[in-house]
Short mmCIF file of C-alpha atoms and ligand atoms in Angstrom, two decimals:
data_model
loop_
_atom_site.label_atom_id
_atom_site.label_comp_id
_atom_site.label_asym_id
_atom_site.label_seq_id
_atom_site.Cartn_x
_atom_site.Cartn_y
_atom_site.Cartn_z
CA MET A 1 52.43 4.35 26.80
CA LYS A 2 51.81 2.98 23.69
CA LEU A 3 49.56 -0.92 22.54
CA TYR A 4 51.53 -3.63 18.92
CA TYR A 5 48.12 -4.03 18.24
CA LYS A 6 46.53 -5.77 15.71
CA PRO A 7 43.04 -5.34 14.37
CA GLY A 8 40.32 -8.81 15.99
CA ALA A 9 43.70 -10.15 18.22
CA CYS A 10 43.63 -10.77 21.87
CA SER A 11 45.08 -7.36 21.85
CA LEU A 12 41.32 -5.64 21.56
CA SER A 13 41.61 -6.64 25.54
CA PRO A 14 44.90 -4.29 27.18
CA HIS A 15 43.35 -2.39 24.32
CA ILE A 16 39.98 -1.84 25.46
CA VAL A 17 41.54 -1.72 29.06
CA LEU A 18 43.12 0.99 27.91
CA ARG A 19 39.58 3.12 26.80
CA GLU A 20 37.82 1.71 29.94
CA ALA A 21 40.14 3.03 32.65
CA GLY A 22 40.31 6.64 30.77
CA LEU A 23 44.11 6.65 30.66
CA PRO A 24 46.60 8.26 27.46
CA PHE A 25 47.47 6.20 24.68
CA ASP A 26 49.33 5.69 21.25
CA LEU A 27 48.40 2.46 18.82
CA VAL A 28 50.71 0.63 17.04
CA LYS A 29 49.53 -0.91 14.42
CA VAL A 30 51.28 -4.66 14.20
CA ASP A 31 51.65 -7.05 11.13
CA LEU A 32 51.86 -9.81 12.96
CA ALA A 33 52.87 -12.68 10.01
CA ALA A 34 55.39 -9.93 8.73
CA LYS A 35 56.19 -9.07 12.13
CA THR A 36 56.74 -5.89 10.59
CA LEU A 37 55.85 -2.26 11.99
CA PRO A 38 54.22 0.88 10.18
CA GLY A 39 57.36 2.31 8.09
CA GLY A 40 58.59 -1.94 7.10
CA SER A 41 60.31 -2.15 11.38
CA ASP A 42 61.41 -5.52 12.53
CA PHE A 43 58.51 -5.17 15.39
CA ARG A 44 60.98 -8.68 17.28
CA ALA A 45 63.61 -5.83 18.11
CA VAL A 46 60.62 -3.74 20.04
CA ASN A 47 59.98 -7.65 21.55
CA PRO A 48 61.82 -11.06 20.80
CA LYS A 49 58.21 -13.09 21.16
CA GLY A 50 56.77 -10.91 18.09
CA GLN A 51 53.96 -11.51 19.42
CA VAL A 52 50.73 -8.20 20.58
CA PRO A 53 49.68 -6.88 22.76
CA THR A 54 52.95 -5.49 23.86
CA LEU A 55 52.67 -2.18 25.78
CA ALA A 56 55.00 0.21 25.85
CA LEU A 57 55.29 1.54 29.26
CA ASP A 58 55.46 4.92 30.37
CA GLU A 59 59.33 4.65 32.09
CA GLY A 60 60.70 2.52 29.41
CA GLY A 61 60.50 -0.69 28.70
CA ILE A 62 57.76 -3.23 27.44
CA LEU A 63 54.94 -5.72 29.29
CA THR A 64 53.70 -8.14 27.32
CA GLU A 65 51.29 -11.80 28.49
CA GLY A 66 47.86 -9.66 27.62
CA ALA A 67 46.55 -10.99 30.79
CA VAL A 68 49.59 -8.79 33.08
CA ILE A 69 49.52 -6.11 31.06
CA VAL A 70 45.73 -6.17 31.87
CA GLN A 71 46.28 -5.25 35.78
CA TYR A 72 49.13 -3.14 35.06
CA ILE A 73 47.00 -1.04 33.53
CA ALA A 74 43.60 -0.79 35.44
CA ASP A 75 45.90 -0.81 38.60
CA LYS A 76 47.26 2.99 37.19
CA VAL A 77 43.05 3.51 38.26
CA PRO A 78 42.43 2.88 41.58
CA GLY A 79 38.25 2.71 42.01
CA SER A 80 37.15 2.04 38.79
CA GLY A 81 36.72 -1.23 39.21
CA LEU A 82 38.58 -2.58 36.55
CA ILE A 83 39.48 -4.95 39.38
CA PRO A 84 39.68 -5.80 42.59
CA MET A 85 42.56 -4.62 45.36
CA ALA A 86 45.90 -6.67 45.37
CA GLY A 87 45.59 -9.49 48.23
CA THR A 88 41.95 -9.06 48.16
CA MET A 89 40.61 -12.32 47.18
CA GLU A 90 38.09 -11.74 44.83
CA ARG A 91 42.29 -10.56 43.29
CA TYR A 92 42.36 -13.72 42.46
CA ARG A 93 39.22 -14.87 41.59
CA VAL A 94 39.46 -12.14 38.44
CA GLN A 95 43.51 -14.14 37.87
CA GLU A 96 41.33 -17.63 38.27
CA LEU A 97 39.17 -15.98 35.61
CA MET A 98 42.11 -14.57 33.14
CA ASN A 99 44.51 -17.75 33.97
CA PHE A 100 41.49 -19.95 32.81
CA ILE A 101 40.58 -17.47 29.12
CA GLY A 102 43.57 -17.51 28.91
CA MET A 103 45.16 -21.11 29.05
CA GLU A 104 42.33 -22.55 28.43
CA LEU A 105 39.72 -20.88 26.47
CA HIS A 106 42.46 -18.26 24.53
CA LYS A 107 44.63 -21.05 22.92
CA GLY A 108 41.88 -23.27 23.18
CA ALA A 109 40.94 -21.70 19.88
CA VAL A 110 43.71 -21.70 18.01
CA PRO A 111 43.42 -25.00 16.04
CA LEU A 112 40.37 -23.75 14.86
CA PHE A 113 41.77 -21.27 12.72
CA ARG A 114 41.54 -21.25 9.78
CA MET A 115 44.85 -20.57 9.25
CA MET A 116 46.25 -23.49 10.97
CA THR A 117 44.02 -26.18 8.41
CA GLU A 118 46.63 -27.02 6.87
CA VAL A 119 48.59 -28.47 10.49
CA VAL A 120 46.19 -29.43 12.65
CA SER A 121 44.36 -32.58 11.17
CA ASP A 122 40.77 -33.17 11.08
CA THR A 123 41.05 -35.17 14.19
CA HIS A 124 42.22 -32.70 15.90
CA ARG A 125 39.96 -29.44 15.39
CA ALA A 126 37.29 -32.37 16.22
CA PHE A 127 38.55 -32.81 20.26
CA ALA A 128 40.25 -28.81 19.84
CA ALA A 129 35.63 -28.16 19.37
CA LYS A 130 34.59 -30.52 21.35
CA VAL A 131 37.55 -29.51 25.35
CA LEU A 132 36.29 -25.30 23.77
CA ARG A 133 32.67 -26.56 23.70
CA GLY A 134 33.21 -27.63 27.42
CA ARG A 135 34.84 -25.07 28.09
CA LEU A 136 33.12 -21.93 27.27
CA ALA A 137 30.06 -24.23 28.91
CA ILE A 138 31.80 -23.66 32.55
CA LEU A 139 31.79 -19.48 31.36
CA ASN A 140 28.17 -19.80 30.60
CA GLN A 141 27.82 -21.33 34.15
CA GLN A 142 29.30 -18.73 35.41
CA LEU A 143 27.45 -15.76 34.01
CA GLU A 144 24.58 -17.74 34.97
CA GLY A 145 22.00 -14.56 36.95
CA ARG A 146 24.83 -12.02 35.91
CA SER A 147 26.15 -9.51 34.54
CA TYR A 148 29.54 -9.55 34.43
CA LEU A 149 31.83 -13.12 35.26
CA THR A 150 32.44 -11.59 38.35
CA GLY A 151 29.19 -9.98 39.69
CA GLU A 152 27.61 -6.44 37.65
CA ILE A 153 30.49 -5.10 37.70
CA PHE A 154 32.80 -4.26 34.79
CA THR A 155 36.14 -6.25 35.74
CA VAL A 156 39.38 -6.10 32.79
CA ALA A 157 38.19 -10.91 33.00
CA ASP A 158 35.13 -9.75 30.87
CA ALA A 159 37.10 -7.70 28.67
CA TYR A 160 39.66 -10.50 28.58
CA ALA A 161 36.40 -13.16 27.60
CA TYR A 162 34.90 -10.70 25.60
CA THR A 163 38.28 -10.84 23.23
CA VAL A 164 37.25 -14.70 23.04
CA LEU A 165 34.14 -14.70 22.49
CA SER A 166 34.43 -12.80 18.89
CA TRP A 167 36.27 -15.35 17.42
CA MET A 168 34.00 -17.28 17.71
CA PRO A 169 32.05 -16.54 14.22
CA ARG A 170 35.90 -16.57 12.01
CA ILE A 171 36.27 -21.03 13.35
CA ASN A 172 32.82 -21.42 13.04
CA PHE A 173 31.93 -21.97 16.74
CA ASP A 174 27.82 -21.90 17.82
CA LEU A 175 27.04 -20.10 20.66
CA SER A 176 23.63 -20.74 19.94
CA PRO A 177 23.88 -24.18 23.16
CA PHE A 178 25.26 -21.14 25.97
CA PRO A 179 22.96 -17.91 25.47
CA ASN A 180 24.51 -16.34 29.23
CA LEU A 181 27.11 -15.64 26.02
CA LYS A 182 25.50 -14.76 24.21
CA SER A 183 23.72 -11.78 26.40
CA PHE A 184 27.10 -11.01 28.42
CA ALA A 185 28.76 -11.12 24.12
CA GLU A 186 25.64 -8.71 23.62
CA ARG A 187 26.89 -6.29 26.75
CA VAL A 188 30.49 -5.86 26.77
CA ALA A 189 30.17 -4.95 22.35
CA ALA A 190 27.40 -2.41 23.23
CA ARG A 191 29.91 0.03 25.84
CA PRO A 192 30.69 3.77 24.71
CA ALA A 193 34.48 2.33 25.22
CA VAL A 194 34.25 -1.17 23.30
CA GLN A 195 32.75 0.82 20.13
CA ALA A 196 35.23 3.36 20.63
CA THR A 197 37.84 0.79 20.46
CA HIS A 198 36.33 -1.66 17.58
CA ALA A 199 35.19 2.25 16.37
CA ALA A 200 39.34 3.01 16.27
CA GLU A 201 40.60 -0.96 15.48
CA ALA A 202 38.60 0.03 11.77
CA ARG A 203 40.79 2.52 11.06
N1 GSH B 1 50.82 -15.87 25.52
C1 GSH B 1 50.82 -14.06 25.22
C2 GSH B 1 49.64 -14.95 23.56
C3 GSH B 1 49.48 -13.76 23.19
C4 GSH B 1 49.02 -14.88 21.34
O1 GSH B 1 49.56 -15.15 21.36
N2 GSH B 1 49.14 -13.48 21.05
C5 GSH B 1 49.16 -13.33 19.63
C6 GSH B 1 46.77 -12.74 18.74
S1 GSH B 1 46.21 -13.66 19.94
C7 GSH B 1 50.27 -13.15 18.59
O2 GSH B 1 50.84 -12.75 18.40
N3 GSH B 1 50.54 -14.44 17.59
C8 GSH B 1 50.84 -14.84 16.48
C9 GSH B 1 52.48 -14.76 17.00
O3 GSH B 1 53.22 -15.53 18.07
O4 GSH B 1 53.66 -14.95 16.76
C10 GSH B 1 49.24 -13.69 25.76
O5 GSH B 1 48.66 -14.28 26.57
O6 GSH B 1 49.30 -11.77 25.65
#
């Protein structure tokens, strides 16, 4: 497998999951602004969406959409705990969380990034921040009395939530009203696979 990524972007989540799963993979850094690959070729020839994460599969073809990519990876290592078995209620709970993280948190944070300053009005920005605060309060509540989002086992939903939370300093979003989110982010950051992921993306 080959993961197309941009350091610190939402591709961090499948990158973490690949390392947690212990599977072999290659990394390809994408210049998202120019939509080019190392060497200068057009990234859109690989993925017409021009977005990371993109996973090139061993059997050929690509898989896109981070919330689906992480399930594909985790299903390759049954028993890793990264995702409950398909068809179980526990699986739907993880999917419910990932949909919430993707639709409400990931996309909800986008208007707050500095690169959006010219296209997002102050009113829109203030509204987006208010909505995001409310959604983060829900995630904070979900973590009450738990180490990870579904309990004591690290799943793909935790990798995605951690990725989105890692953007909060960059968008000047104060997490101090959410102590469970802060301790969760620290707990995930301390995992050896997560540290290895950050080290690889810093190279
Ligand atoms: N729906 C996609 C969204 C992925 C996404 O937003 N990727 C961003 C980086 S975090 C990106 O590639 N942005 C460049 C672009 O959209 O042109 C997913 O969930 O994987």
